[in-house]
C-alpha atoms as one frame of an Amber mdcrd trajectory, in Angstrom:
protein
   0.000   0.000   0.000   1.332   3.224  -0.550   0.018   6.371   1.243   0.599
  10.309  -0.096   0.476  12.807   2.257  -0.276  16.974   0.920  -2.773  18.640
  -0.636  -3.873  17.346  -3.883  -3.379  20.571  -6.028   0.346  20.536  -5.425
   1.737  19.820  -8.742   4.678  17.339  -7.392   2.408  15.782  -5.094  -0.561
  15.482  -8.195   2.144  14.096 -10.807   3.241  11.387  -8.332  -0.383  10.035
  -8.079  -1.107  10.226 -11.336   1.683   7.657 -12.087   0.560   5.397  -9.289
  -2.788   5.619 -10.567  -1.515   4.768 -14.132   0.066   2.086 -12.640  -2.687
   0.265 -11.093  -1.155   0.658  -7.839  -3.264   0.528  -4.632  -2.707   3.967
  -3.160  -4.230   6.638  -0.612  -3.825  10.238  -0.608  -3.860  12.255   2.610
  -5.706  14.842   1.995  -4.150  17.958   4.183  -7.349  20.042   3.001  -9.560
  17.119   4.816  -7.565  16.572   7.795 -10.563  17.389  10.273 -12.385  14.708
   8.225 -10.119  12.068   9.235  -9.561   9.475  12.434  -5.650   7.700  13.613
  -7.389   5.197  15.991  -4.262   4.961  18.257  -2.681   1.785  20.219   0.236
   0.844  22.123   3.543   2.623  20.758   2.770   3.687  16.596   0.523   1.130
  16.073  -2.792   2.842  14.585  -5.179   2.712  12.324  -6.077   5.315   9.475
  -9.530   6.389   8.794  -9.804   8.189   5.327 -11.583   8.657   2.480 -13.755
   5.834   3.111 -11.272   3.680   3.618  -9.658   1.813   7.133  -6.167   0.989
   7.216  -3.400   0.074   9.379  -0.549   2.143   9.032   1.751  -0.889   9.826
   0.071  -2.099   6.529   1.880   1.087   4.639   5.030  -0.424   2.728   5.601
   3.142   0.874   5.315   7.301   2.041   5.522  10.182  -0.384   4.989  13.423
   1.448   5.062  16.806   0.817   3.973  18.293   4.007   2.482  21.609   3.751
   1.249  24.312   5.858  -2.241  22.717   6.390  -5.181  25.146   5.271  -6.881
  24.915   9.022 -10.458  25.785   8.713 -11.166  29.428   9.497 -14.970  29.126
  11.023 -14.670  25.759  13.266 -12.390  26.086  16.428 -13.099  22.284  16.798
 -12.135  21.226  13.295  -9.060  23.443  13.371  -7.624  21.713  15.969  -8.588
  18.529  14.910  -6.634  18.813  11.807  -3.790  20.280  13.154  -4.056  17.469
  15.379  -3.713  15.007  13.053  -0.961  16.899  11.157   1.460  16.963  14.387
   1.012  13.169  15.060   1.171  12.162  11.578   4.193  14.336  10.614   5.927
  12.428  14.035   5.045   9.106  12.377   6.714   9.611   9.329  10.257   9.950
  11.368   9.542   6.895  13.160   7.661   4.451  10.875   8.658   1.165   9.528
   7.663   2.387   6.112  10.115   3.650   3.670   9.509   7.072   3.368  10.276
  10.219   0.947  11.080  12.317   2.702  11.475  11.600   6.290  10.848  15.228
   8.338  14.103  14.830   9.966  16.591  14.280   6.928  14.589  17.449   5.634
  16.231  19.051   8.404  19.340  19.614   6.920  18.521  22.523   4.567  17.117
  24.659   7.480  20.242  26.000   8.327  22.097  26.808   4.602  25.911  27.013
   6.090  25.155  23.516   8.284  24.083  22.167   4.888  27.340  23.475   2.936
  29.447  21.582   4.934  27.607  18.013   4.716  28.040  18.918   0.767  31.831
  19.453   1.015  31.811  16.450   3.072  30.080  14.646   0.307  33.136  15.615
  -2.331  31.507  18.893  -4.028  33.466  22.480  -3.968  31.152  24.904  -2.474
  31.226  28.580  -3.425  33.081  30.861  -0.757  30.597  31.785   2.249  29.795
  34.748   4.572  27.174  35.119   6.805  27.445  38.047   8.750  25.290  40.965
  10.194  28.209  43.713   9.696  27.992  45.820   6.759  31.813  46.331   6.199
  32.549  43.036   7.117  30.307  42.241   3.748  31.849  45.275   1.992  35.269
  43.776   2.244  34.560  40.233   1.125  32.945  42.046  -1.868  36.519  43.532
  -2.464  38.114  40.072  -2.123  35.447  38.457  -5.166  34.393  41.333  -6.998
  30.701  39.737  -7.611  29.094  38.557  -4.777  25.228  36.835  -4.404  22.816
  36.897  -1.003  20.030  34.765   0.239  18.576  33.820   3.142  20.645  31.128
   5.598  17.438  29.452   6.171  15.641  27.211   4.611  12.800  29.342   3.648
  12.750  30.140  -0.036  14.363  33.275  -1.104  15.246  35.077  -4.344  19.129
  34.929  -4.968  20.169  38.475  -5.843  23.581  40.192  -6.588  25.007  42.453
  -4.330  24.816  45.945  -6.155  26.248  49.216  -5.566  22.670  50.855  -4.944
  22.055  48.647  -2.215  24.896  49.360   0.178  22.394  52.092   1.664  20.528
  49.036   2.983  23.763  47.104   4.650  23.453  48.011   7.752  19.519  46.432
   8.189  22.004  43.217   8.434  21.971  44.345  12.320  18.842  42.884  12.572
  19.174  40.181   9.806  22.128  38.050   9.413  22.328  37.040   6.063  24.315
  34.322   3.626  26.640  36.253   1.104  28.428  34.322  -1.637  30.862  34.728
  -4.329  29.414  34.701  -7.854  30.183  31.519  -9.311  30.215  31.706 -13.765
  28.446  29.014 -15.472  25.570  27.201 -16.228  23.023  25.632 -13.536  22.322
  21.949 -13.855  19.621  21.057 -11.550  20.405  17.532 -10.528  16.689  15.152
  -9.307  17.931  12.094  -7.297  15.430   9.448  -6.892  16.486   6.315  -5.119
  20.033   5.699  -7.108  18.948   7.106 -10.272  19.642  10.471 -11.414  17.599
  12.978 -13.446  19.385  16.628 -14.516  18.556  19.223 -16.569  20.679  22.032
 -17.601  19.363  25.703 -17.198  20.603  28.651 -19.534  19.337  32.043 -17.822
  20.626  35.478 -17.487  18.994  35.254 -14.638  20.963  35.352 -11.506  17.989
  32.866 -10.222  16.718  31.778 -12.703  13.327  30.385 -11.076  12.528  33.808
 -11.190  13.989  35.041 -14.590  10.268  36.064 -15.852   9.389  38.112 -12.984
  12.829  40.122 -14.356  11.495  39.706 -17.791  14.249  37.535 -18.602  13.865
  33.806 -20.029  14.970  30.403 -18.552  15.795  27.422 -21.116  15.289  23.847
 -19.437  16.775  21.182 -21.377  17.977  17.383 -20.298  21.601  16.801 -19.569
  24.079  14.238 -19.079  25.844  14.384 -16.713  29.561  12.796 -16.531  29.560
   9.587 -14.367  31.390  11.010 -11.553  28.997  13.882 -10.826  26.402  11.914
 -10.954  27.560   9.319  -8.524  28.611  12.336  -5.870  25.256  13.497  -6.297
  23.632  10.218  -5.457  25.765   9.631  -2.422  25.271  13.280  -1.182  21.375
  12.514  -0.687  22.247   9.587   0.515  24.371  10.978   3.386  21.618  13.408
   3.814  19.135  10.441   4.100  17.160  11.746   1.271  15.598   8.996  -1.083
  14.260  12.072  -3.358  16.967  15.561  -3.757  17.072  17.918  -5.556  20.453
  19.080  -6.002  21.347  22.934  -7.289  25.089  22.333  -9.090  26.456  25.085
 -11.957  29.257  23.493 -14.012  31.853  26.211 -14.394  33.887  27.570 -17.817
  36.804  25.260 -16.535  34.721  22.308 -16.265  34.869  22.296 -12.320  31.288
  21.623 -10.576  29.952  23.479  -7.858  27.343  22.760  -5.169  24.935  25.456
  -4.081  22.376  23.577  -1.791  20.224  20.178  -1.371  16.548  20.854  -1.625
  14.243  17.994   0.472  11.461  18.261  -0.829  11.897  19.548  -4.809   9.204
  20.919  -6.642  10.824  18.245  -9.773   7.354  18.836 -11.789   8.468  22.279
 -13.016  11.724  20.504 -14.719   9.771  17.162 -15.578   7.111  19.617 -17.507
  10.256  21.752 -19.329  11.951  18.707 -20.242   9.970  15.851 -20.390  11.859
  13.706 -17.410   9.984  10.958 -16.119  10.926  12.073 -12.314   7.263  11.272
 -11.062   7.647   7.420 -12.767  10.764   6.946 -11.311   9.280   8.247  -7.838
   6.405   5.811  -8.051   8.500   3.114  -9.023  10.631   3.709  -6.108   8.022
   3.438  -3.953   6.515   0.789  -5.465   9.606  -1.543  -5.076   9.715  -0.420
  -1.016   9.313  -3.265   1.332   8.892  -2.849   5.297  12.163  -3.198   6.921
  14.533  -0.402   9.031  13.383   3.074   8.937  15.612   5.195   6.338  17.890
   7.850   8.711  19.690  10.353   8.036  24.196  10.048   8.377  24.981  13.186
   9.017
């Protein structure tokens, strides 16, 4: 049996069921818009029993997890339901970490892209160069490693999503709101983005050609973004699988720009990639390859993370 946990108009989360579904696959989504609608019959330690959609289930029955754990809409007008569902979400997010099943991803492996500098140095443990990193909160402090790399990028240092910019004259007025908000500054690294999709042991990239210095963002700047597949040479690709590995990450998606000299660089590991925007640019079959992945689980040791 495999179970999908989000909210069904997710694109990554809707492409994966599709393909189970086209598989003939015996499957459940977890609706995270229905939450309130649905009962975890409890007993001793994680043993329980599911209650959705019509359907009763035990969860020591699940073989396979694909989750993409959102914020769950609570409902707005019903104090009850609200914290029914949210509820359900806290105990069902705990079970992922410590179920039997095999499960993409497991909450805590996500972990490791919350903090972006922790991350950086499981990836340089994991053989990939890494661009050169500040994170500070002092304005000359960022002023001078500008004068060391001439170009230099920012984003956040967490994991929450952030548009990478460049570091321009015009906004040196702003430096010193870094008081109040240490951020991650980077040298510019030239090239071209591949974005690397591990799933299980196989790998899925696609090479990006933007002006764009982020290029999932390019139209907002009115600039384009061309998404094409891309082999990549045997030895990236096998430091790509073992870096999600290490991270405990059945499904990564990995951010790498191959330089002018040929040399690769790592930017970050994302756990839990939204793959359908490549897959629907270049025709990848990531959501197969997910399904198949799950489909080939069996019960045995819960998936950690080595880091």
């Amino acid at each position: 049996m495999l179970l999908f946990y989000g909210c069904p108009d997710d694109e990554p989360l809707a492409r994966a069921v599709t393909a189970a579904r086209a598989g003939g696959l015996d499957h459940l989504l977890v609706d995270q818009t229905r939450l309130a609608r649905y009962d975890l019959v409890c007993g001793p330690g994680l043993d329980a029993r599911l209650a959705a959609e019509g359907r009763e289930l035990p969860l020591a029955g699940i073989t396979a997890v694909y989750a993409r754990p959102l914020e769950p809409p609570l409902p707005r007008d019903d104090a009850a339901a609200r914290a029914r569902a949210a509820a359900f979400h806290r105990w069902f997010t705990d079970w992922l970490d410590g179920a039997d099943a095999f499960v993409v991803n497991r909450p805590r492996a996500m972990e490791s892209n919350s903090s972006k500098p922790y991350q950086a140095q499981l990836i340089a443990r994991a053989g990939f160069a890494v661009p050169d990193t500040l994170v500070s909160d002092d304005p000359e402090e960022v002023l001078e490693f500008r004068r060391q790399h001439g170009r230099v990028v920012y984003k956040s240092v967490s994991g929450i999503r952030s548009v990478v910019r460049e570091l321009q004259p015009a906004d040196e007025a702003r430096l010193p709101l870094l008081r109040a908000l240490p951020t991650q500054f980077q040298a510019y690294v030239p090239g071209r983005d591949v974005r690397v999709h591990v799933v299980g042991e196989r790998v899925f990239a696609a090479s990006v050609d933007s002006p764009a210095i982020d290029y999932r963002y390019a139209q907002r700047d009115g600039l384009s973004a061309e998404l094409a597949p891309y082999e990549l040479p045997a030895e990236v690709a096998r430091r790509a699988v073992a870096l999600a590995a290490a991270l405990g990450l059945p499904l990564a998606g990995i951010d790498l720009r191959v330089r002018p000299d040929g040399g690769w660089v790592c930017f970050e590991v994302n756990p839990m990639p939204a793959y359908s925007y490549y897959e629907s640019h270049t025709g990848l079959p990531i959501a197969a390859a997910l399904v198949e992945l799950l489909a080939a689980a069996r019960t045995g040791p819960a998936v950690r993370a080595e880091v």
